[in-house]
Amino acid sequence: MRYRVAAWSLLLLFSLRQPLPAQEKKWFELSSEHFLLFTDAAEGKGRRLLTDLEVRIDAFSQVFGKAPARQFPIEVFLFKNDQDYIEVLPRPKGEEKLTKFAYLMRGPDRIFIVAKDKSPEDIANDVAHALGHVLFERYVSWRPFWLVEGAGEYLRKIERSPDTKSVSEADGFSAADIVTIVPSAAYNDNEPGGAFRTQSYRLLRILYEDKPEVVRQYLQ
């Protein structure tokens, strides 16, 4: 989905924000190297989420190198109330449902993450793959599909349990297929990626762990 309308609304809301009366919700504004966060949940929860995101970016940069600086930080909105969270998201089309704890939205000049008041792990599970794509876009202009998917999963799986789920021979792809497949016209990155996404991530891990210098040369 594209979230440009909602992103504009968020940008307008917080660019015009004023101090709230005492009886209104208290919002906290926090910042880190790559993010600017707003939350009405709690300052501590906001800091834990920022810490989790920055740890992921740091681990990502160890593989791909330090990403070029962005004009604006990625803005994160962490909502305490579920209804407030739902209201800032776009209405789903057709049978699509808003079922995740966090969504990444692209505005005209910056990136937004909108999240429920959940654990950093829950939020990262739903938004880190898309965030991995956003980060990877800053490195190269030519992006093979397998590497894009591998990069997204790399960010999502940081500090998670080892990936040991088997891929059946019937569902799996050969190495030659993995590096040549392109996304179909109906491909939806918000949906689970299946065997291809899993194998792309594992191929990236194998290459980086065995030949990290070759991976960096390839990116260049």
mmCIF file with all atom_site columns, N, CA and C in Angstrom, residues 182-216:
data_model
loop_
_atom_site.group_PDB
_atom_site.id
_atom_site.type_symbol
_atom_site.label_atom_id
_atom_site.label_alt_id
_atom_site.label_comp_id
_atom_site.label_asym_id
_atom_site.label_entity_id
_atom_site.label_seq_id
_atom_site.pdbx_PDB_ins_code
_atom_site.Cartn_x
_atom_site.Cartn_y
_atom_site.Cartn_z
_atom_site.occupancy
_atom_site.B_iso_or_equiv
_atom_site.pdbx_formal_charge
_atom_site.auth_seq_id
_atom_site.auth_comp_id
_atom_site.auth_asym_id
_atom_site.auth_atom_id
_atom_site.pdbx_PDB_model_num
ATOM 1   N N  . VAL A 1 182 ? 12.678 -11.922 -10.745 1.00 0.00 ? 182 VAL A N  1
ATOM 2   C CA . VAL A 1 182 ? 12.226 -10.542 -10.568 1.00 0.00 ? 182 VAL A CA 1
ATOM 3   C C  . VAL A 1 182 ? 10.807 -10.577 -10.000 1.00 0.00 ? 182 VAL A C  1
ATOM 4   N N  . PRO A 1 183 ? 10.370 -9.514  -9.318  1.00 0.00 ? 183 PRO A N  1
ATOM 5   C CA . PRO A 1 183 ? 9.030  -9.532  -8.715  1.00 0.00 ? 183 PRO A CA 1
ATOM 6   C C  . PRO A 1 183 ? 7.940  -9.567  -9.781  1.00 0.00 ? 183 PRO A C  1
ATOM 7   N N  . SER A 1 184 ? 6.873  -10.282 -9.494  1.00 0.00 ? 184 SER A N  1
ATOM 8   C CA . SER A 1 184 ? 5.739  -10.336 -10.412 1.00 0.00 ? 184 SER A CA 1
ATOM 9   C C  . SER A 1 184 ? 4.930  -9.047  -10.325 1.00 0.00 ? 184 SER A C  1
ATOM 10  N N  . ALA A 1 185 ? 4.033  -8.861  -11.264 1.00 0.00 ? 185 ALA A N  1
ATOM 11  C CA . ALA A 1 185 ? 3.186  -7.662  -11.276 1.00 0.00 ? 185 ALA A CA 1
ATOM 12  C C  . ALA A 1 185 ? 2.291  -7.596  -10.045 1.00 0.00 ? 185 ALA A C  1
ATOM 13  N N  . ALA A 1 186 ? 1.955  -8.753  -9.472  1.00 0.00 ? 186 ALA A N  1
ATOM 14  C CA . ALA A 1 186 ? 1.063  -8.795  -8.313  1.00 0.00 ? 186 ALA A CA 1
ATOM 15  C C  . ALA A 1 186 ? 1.829  -8.885  -6.994  1.00 0.00 ? 186 ALA A C  1
ATOM 16  N N  . TYR A 1 187 ? 3.147  -8.739  -7.027  1.00 0.00 ? 187 TYR A N  1
ATOM 17  C CA . TYR A 1 187 ? 3.927  -8.897  -5.800  1.00 0.00 ? 187 TYR A CA 1
ATOM 18  C C  . TYR A 1 187 ? 3.576  -7.824  -4.779  1.00 0.00 ? 187 TYR A C  1
ATOM 19  N N  . ASN A 1 188 ? 3.358  -8.226  -3.541  1.00 0.00 ? 188 ASN A N  1
ATOM 20  C CA . ASN A 1 188 ? 3.019  -7.312  -2.447  1.00 0.00 ? 188 ASN A CA 1
ATOM 21  C C  . ASN A 1 188 ? 4.024  -7.529  -1.328  1.00 0.00 ? 188 ASN A C  1
ATOM 22  N N  . ASP A 1 189 ? 4.877  -6.567  -1.103  1.00 0.00 ? 189 ASP A N  1
ATOM 23  C CA . ASP A 1 189 ? 5.939  -6.720  -0.115  1.00 0.00 ? 189 ASP A CA 1
ATOM 24  C C  . ASP A 1 189 ? 5.403  -6.762  1.307   1.00 0.00 ? 189 ASP A C  1
ATOM 25  N N  . ASN A 1 190 ? 4.148  -6.339  1.522   1.00 0.00 ? 190 ASN A N  1
ATOM 26  C CA . ASN A 1 190 ? 3.555  -6.391  2.857   1.00 0.00 ? 190 ASN A CA 1
ATOM 27  C C  . ASN A 1 190 ? 3.153  -7.803  3.250   1.00 0.00 ? 190 ASN A C  1
ATOM 28  N N  . GLU A 1 191 ? 3.083  -8.693  2.277   1.00 0.00 ? 191 GLU A N  1
ATOM 29  C CA . GLU A 1 191 ? 2.713  -10.076 2.555   1.00 0.00 ? 191 GLU A CA 1
ATOM 30  C C  . GLU A 1 191 ? 3.956  -10.884 2.912   1.00 0.00 ? 191 GLU A C  1
ATOM 31  N N  . PRO A 1 192 ? 3.776  -11.998 3.644   1.00 0.00 ? 192 PRO A N  1
ATOM 32  C CA . PRO A 1 192 ? 4.929  -12.871 3.925   1.00 0.00 ? 192 PRO A CA 1
ATOM 33  C C  . PRO A 1 192 ? 5.618  -13.293 2.632   1.00 0.00 ? 192 PRO A C  1
ATOM 34  N N  . GLY A 1 193 ? 6.938  -13.347 2.660   1.00 0.00 ? 193 GLY A N  1
ATOM 35  C CA . GLY A 1 193 ? 7.690  -13.570 1.432   1.00 0.00 ? 193 GLY A CA 1
ATOM 36  C C  . GLY A 1 193 ? 7.881  -15.019 1.037   1.00 0.00 ? 193 GLY A C  1
ATOM 37  N N  . GLY A 1 194 ? 7.542  -15.947 1.926   1.00 0.00 ? 194 GLY A N  1
ATOM 38  C CA . GLY A 1 194 ? 7.674  -17.361 1.577   1.00 0.00 ? 194 GLY A CA 1
ATOM 39  C C  . GLY A 1 194 ? 9.115  -17.803 1.420   1.00 0.00 ? 194 GLY A C  1
ATOM 40  N N  . ALA A 1 195 ? 9.298  -18.893 0.662   1.00 0.00 ? 195 ALA A N  1
ATOM 41  C CA . ALA A 1 195 ? 10.611 -19.523 0.521   1.00 0.00 ? 195 ALA A CA 1
ATOM 42  C C  . ALA A 1 195 ? 11.623 -18.601 -0.141  1.00 0.00 ? 195 ALA A C  1
ATOM 43  N N  . PHE A 1 196 ? 11.194 -17.824 -1.122  1.00 0.00 ? 196 PHE A N  1
ATOM 44  C CA . PHE A 1 196 ? 12.152 -16.963 -1.830  1.00 0.00 ? 196 PHE A CA 1
ATOM 45  C C  . PHE A 1 196 ? 12.787 -15.954 -0.882  1.00 0.00 ? 196 PHE A C  1
ATOM 46  N N  . ARG A 1 197 ? 11.977 -15.340 -0.047  1.00 0.00 ? 197 ARG A N  1
ATOM 47  C CA . ARG A 1 197 ? 12.508 -14.350 0.897   1.00 0.00 ? 197 ARG A CA 1
ATOM 48  C C  . ARG A 1 197 ? 13.454 -15.014 1.892   1.00 0.00 ? 197 ARG A C  1
ATOM 49  N N  . THR A 1 198 ? 13.063 -16.166 2.380   1.00 0.00 ? 198 THR A N  1
ATOM 50  C CA . THR A 1 198 ? 13.901 -16.892 3.330   1.00 0.00 ? 198 THR A CA 1
ATOM 51  C C  . THR A 1 198 ? 15.236 -17.282 2.708   1.00 0.00 ? 198 THR A C  1
ATOM 52  N N  . GLN A 1 199 ? 15.184 -17.821 1.497   1.00 0.00 ? 199 GLN A N  1
ATOM 53  C CA . GLN A 1 199 ? 16.416 -18.252 0.845   1.00 0.00 ? 199 GLN A CA 1
ATOM 54  C C  . GLN A 1 199 ? 17.298 -17.065 0.448   1.00 0.00 ? 199 GLN A C  1
ATOM 55  N N  . SER A 1 200 ? 16.692 -15.962 0.070   1.00 0.00 ? 200 SER A N  1
ATOM 56  C CA . SER A 1 200 ? 17.475 -14.771 -0.262  1.00 0.00 ? 200 SER A CA 1
ATOM 57  C C  . SER A 1 200 ? 18.244 -14.279 0.960   1.00 0.00 ? 200 SER A C  1
ATOM 58  N N  . TYR A 1 201 ? 17.580 -14.281 2.092   1.00 0.00 ? 201 TYR A N  1
ATOM 59  C CA . TYR A 1 201 ? 18.229 -13.871 3.343   1.00 0.00 ? 201 TYR A CA 1
ATOM 60  C C  . TYR A 1 201 ? 19.377 -14.820 3.687   1.00 0.00 ? 201 TYR A C  1
ATOM 61  N N  . ARG A 1 202 ? 19.139 -16.119 3.551   1.00 0.00 ? 202 ARG A N  1
ATOM 62  C CA . ARG A 1 202 ? 20.172 -17.089 3.895   1.00 0.00 ? 202 ARG A CA 1
ATOM 63  C C  . ARG A 1 202 ? 21.359 -16.999 2.946   1.00 0.00 ? 202 ARG A C  1
ATOM 64  N N  . LEU A 1 203 ? 21.096 -16.767 1.679   1.00 0.00 ? 203 LEU A N  1
ATOM 65  C CA . LEU A 1 203 ? 22.189 -16.602 0.718   1.00 0.00 ? 203 LEU A CA 1
ATOM 66  C C  . LEU A 1 203 ? 23.041 -15.393 1.084   1.00 0.00 ? 203 LEU A C  1
ATOM 67  N N  . LEU A 1 204 ? 22.386 -14.286 1.445   1.00 0.00 ? 204 LEU A N  1
ATOM 68  C CA . LEU A 1 204 ? 23.124 -13.094 1.852   1.00 0.00 ? 204 LEU A CA 1
ATOM 69  C C  . LEU A 1 204 ? 23.977 -13.384 3.085   1.00 0.00 ? 204 LEU A C  1
ATOM 70  N N  . ARG A 1 205 ? 23.407 -14.087 4.050   1.00 0.00 ? 205 ARG A N  1
ATOM 71  C CA . ARG A 1 205 ? 24.161 -14.431 5.265   1.00 0.00 ? 205 ARG A CA 1
ATOM 72  C C  . ARG A 1 205 ? 25.372 -15.301 4.936   1.00 0.00 ? 205 ARG A C  1
ATOM 73  N N  . ILE A 1 206 ? 25.189 -16.301 4.092   1.00 0.00 ? 206 ILE A N  1
ATOM 74  C CA . ILE A 1 206 ? 26.291 -17.192 3.724   1.00 0.00 ? 206 ILE A CA 1
ATOM 75  C C  . ILE A 1 206 ? 27.410 -16.390 3.042   1.00 0.00 ? 206 ILE A C  1
ATOM 76  N N  . LEU A 1 207 ? 27.029 -15.551 2.086   1.00 0.00 ? 207 LEU A N  1
ATOM 77  C CA . LEU A 1 207 ? 28.029 -14.781 1.354   1.00 0.00 ? 207 LEU A CA 1
ATOM 78  C C  . LEU A 1 207 ? 28.782 -13.832 2.279   1.00 0.00 ? 207 LEU A C  1
ATOM 79  N N  . TYR A 1 208 ? 28.032 -13.152 3.161   1.00 0.00 ? 208 TYR A N  1
ATOM 80  C CA . TYR A 1 208 ? 28.686 -12.182 4.040   1.00 0.00 ? 208 TYR A CA 1
ATOM 81  C C  . TYR A 1 208 ? 29.589 -12.863 5.062   1.00 0.00 ? 208 TYR A C  1
ATOM 82  N N  . GLU A 1 209 ? 29.138 -13.967 5.621   1.00 0.00 ? 209 GLU A N  1
ATOM 83  C CA . GLU A 1 209 ? 29.942 -14.647 6.635   1.00 0.00 ? 209 GLU A CA 1
ATOM 84  C C  . GLU A 1 209 ? 31.195 -15.291 6.035   1.00 0.00 ? 209 GLU A C  1
ATOM 85  N N  . ASP A 1 210 ? 31.098 -15.751 4.785   1.00 0.00 ? 210 ASP A N  1
ATOM 86  C CA . ASP A 1 210 ? 32.260 -16.398 4.151   1.00 0.00 ? 210 ASP A CA 1
ATOM 87  C C  . ASP A 1 210 ? 33.184 -15.400 3.452   1.00 0.00 ? 210 ASP A C  1
ATOM 88  N N  . LYS A 1 211 ? 32.585 -14.417 2.775   1.00 0.00 ? 211 LYS A N  1
ATOM 89  C CA . LYS A 1 211 ? 33.376 -13.482 1.972   1.00 0.00 ? 211 LYS A CA 1
ATOM 90  C C  . LYS A 1 211 ? 32.840 -12.051 2.126   1.00 0.00 ? 211 LYS A C  1
ATOM 91  N N  . PRO A 1 212 ? 32.971 -11.460 3.300   1.00 0.00 ? 212 PRO A N  1
ATOM 92  C CA . PRO A 1 212 ? 32.413 -10.111 3.497   1.00 0.00 ? 212 PRO A CA 1
ATOM 93  C C  . PRO A 1 212 ? 32.992 -9.070  2.546   1.00 0.00 ? 212 PRO A C  1
ATOM 94  N N  . GLU A 1 213 ? 34.276 -9.204  2.223   1.00 0.00 ? 213 GLU A N  1
ATOM 95  C CA . GLU A 1 213 ? 34.889 -8.207  1.334   1.00 0.00 ? 213 GLU A CA 1
ATOM 96  C C  . GLU A 1 213 ? 34.306 -8.298  -0.078  1.00 0.00 ? 213 GLU A C  1
ATOM 97  N N  . VAL A 1 214 ? 33.924 -9.507  -0.505  1.00 0.00 ? 214 VAL A N  1
ATOM 98  C CA . VAL A 1 214 ? 33.327 -9.677  -1.831  1.00 0.00 ? 214 VAL A CA 1
ATOM 99  C C  . VAL A 1 214 ? 31.937 -9.041  -1.872  1.00 0.00 ? 214 VAL A C  1
ATOM 100 N N  . VAL A 1 215 ? 31.185 -9.178  -0.794  1.00 0.00 ? 215 VAL A N  1
ATOM 101 C CA . VAL A 1 215 ? 29.861 -8.558  -0.722  1.00 0.00 ? 215 VAL A CA 1
ATOM 102 C C  . VAL A 1 215 ? 29.985 -7.045  -0.857  1.00 0.00 ? 215 VAL A C  1
ATOM 103 N N  . ARG A 1 216 ? 30.938 -6.459  -0.162  1.00 0.00 ? 216 ARG A N  1
ATOM 104 C CA . ARG A 1 216 ? 31.109 -4.998  -0.234  1.00 0.00 ? 216 ARG A CA 1
ATOM 105 C C  . ARG A 1 216 ? 31.558 -4.563  -1.623  1.00 0.00 ? 216 ARG A C  1
#
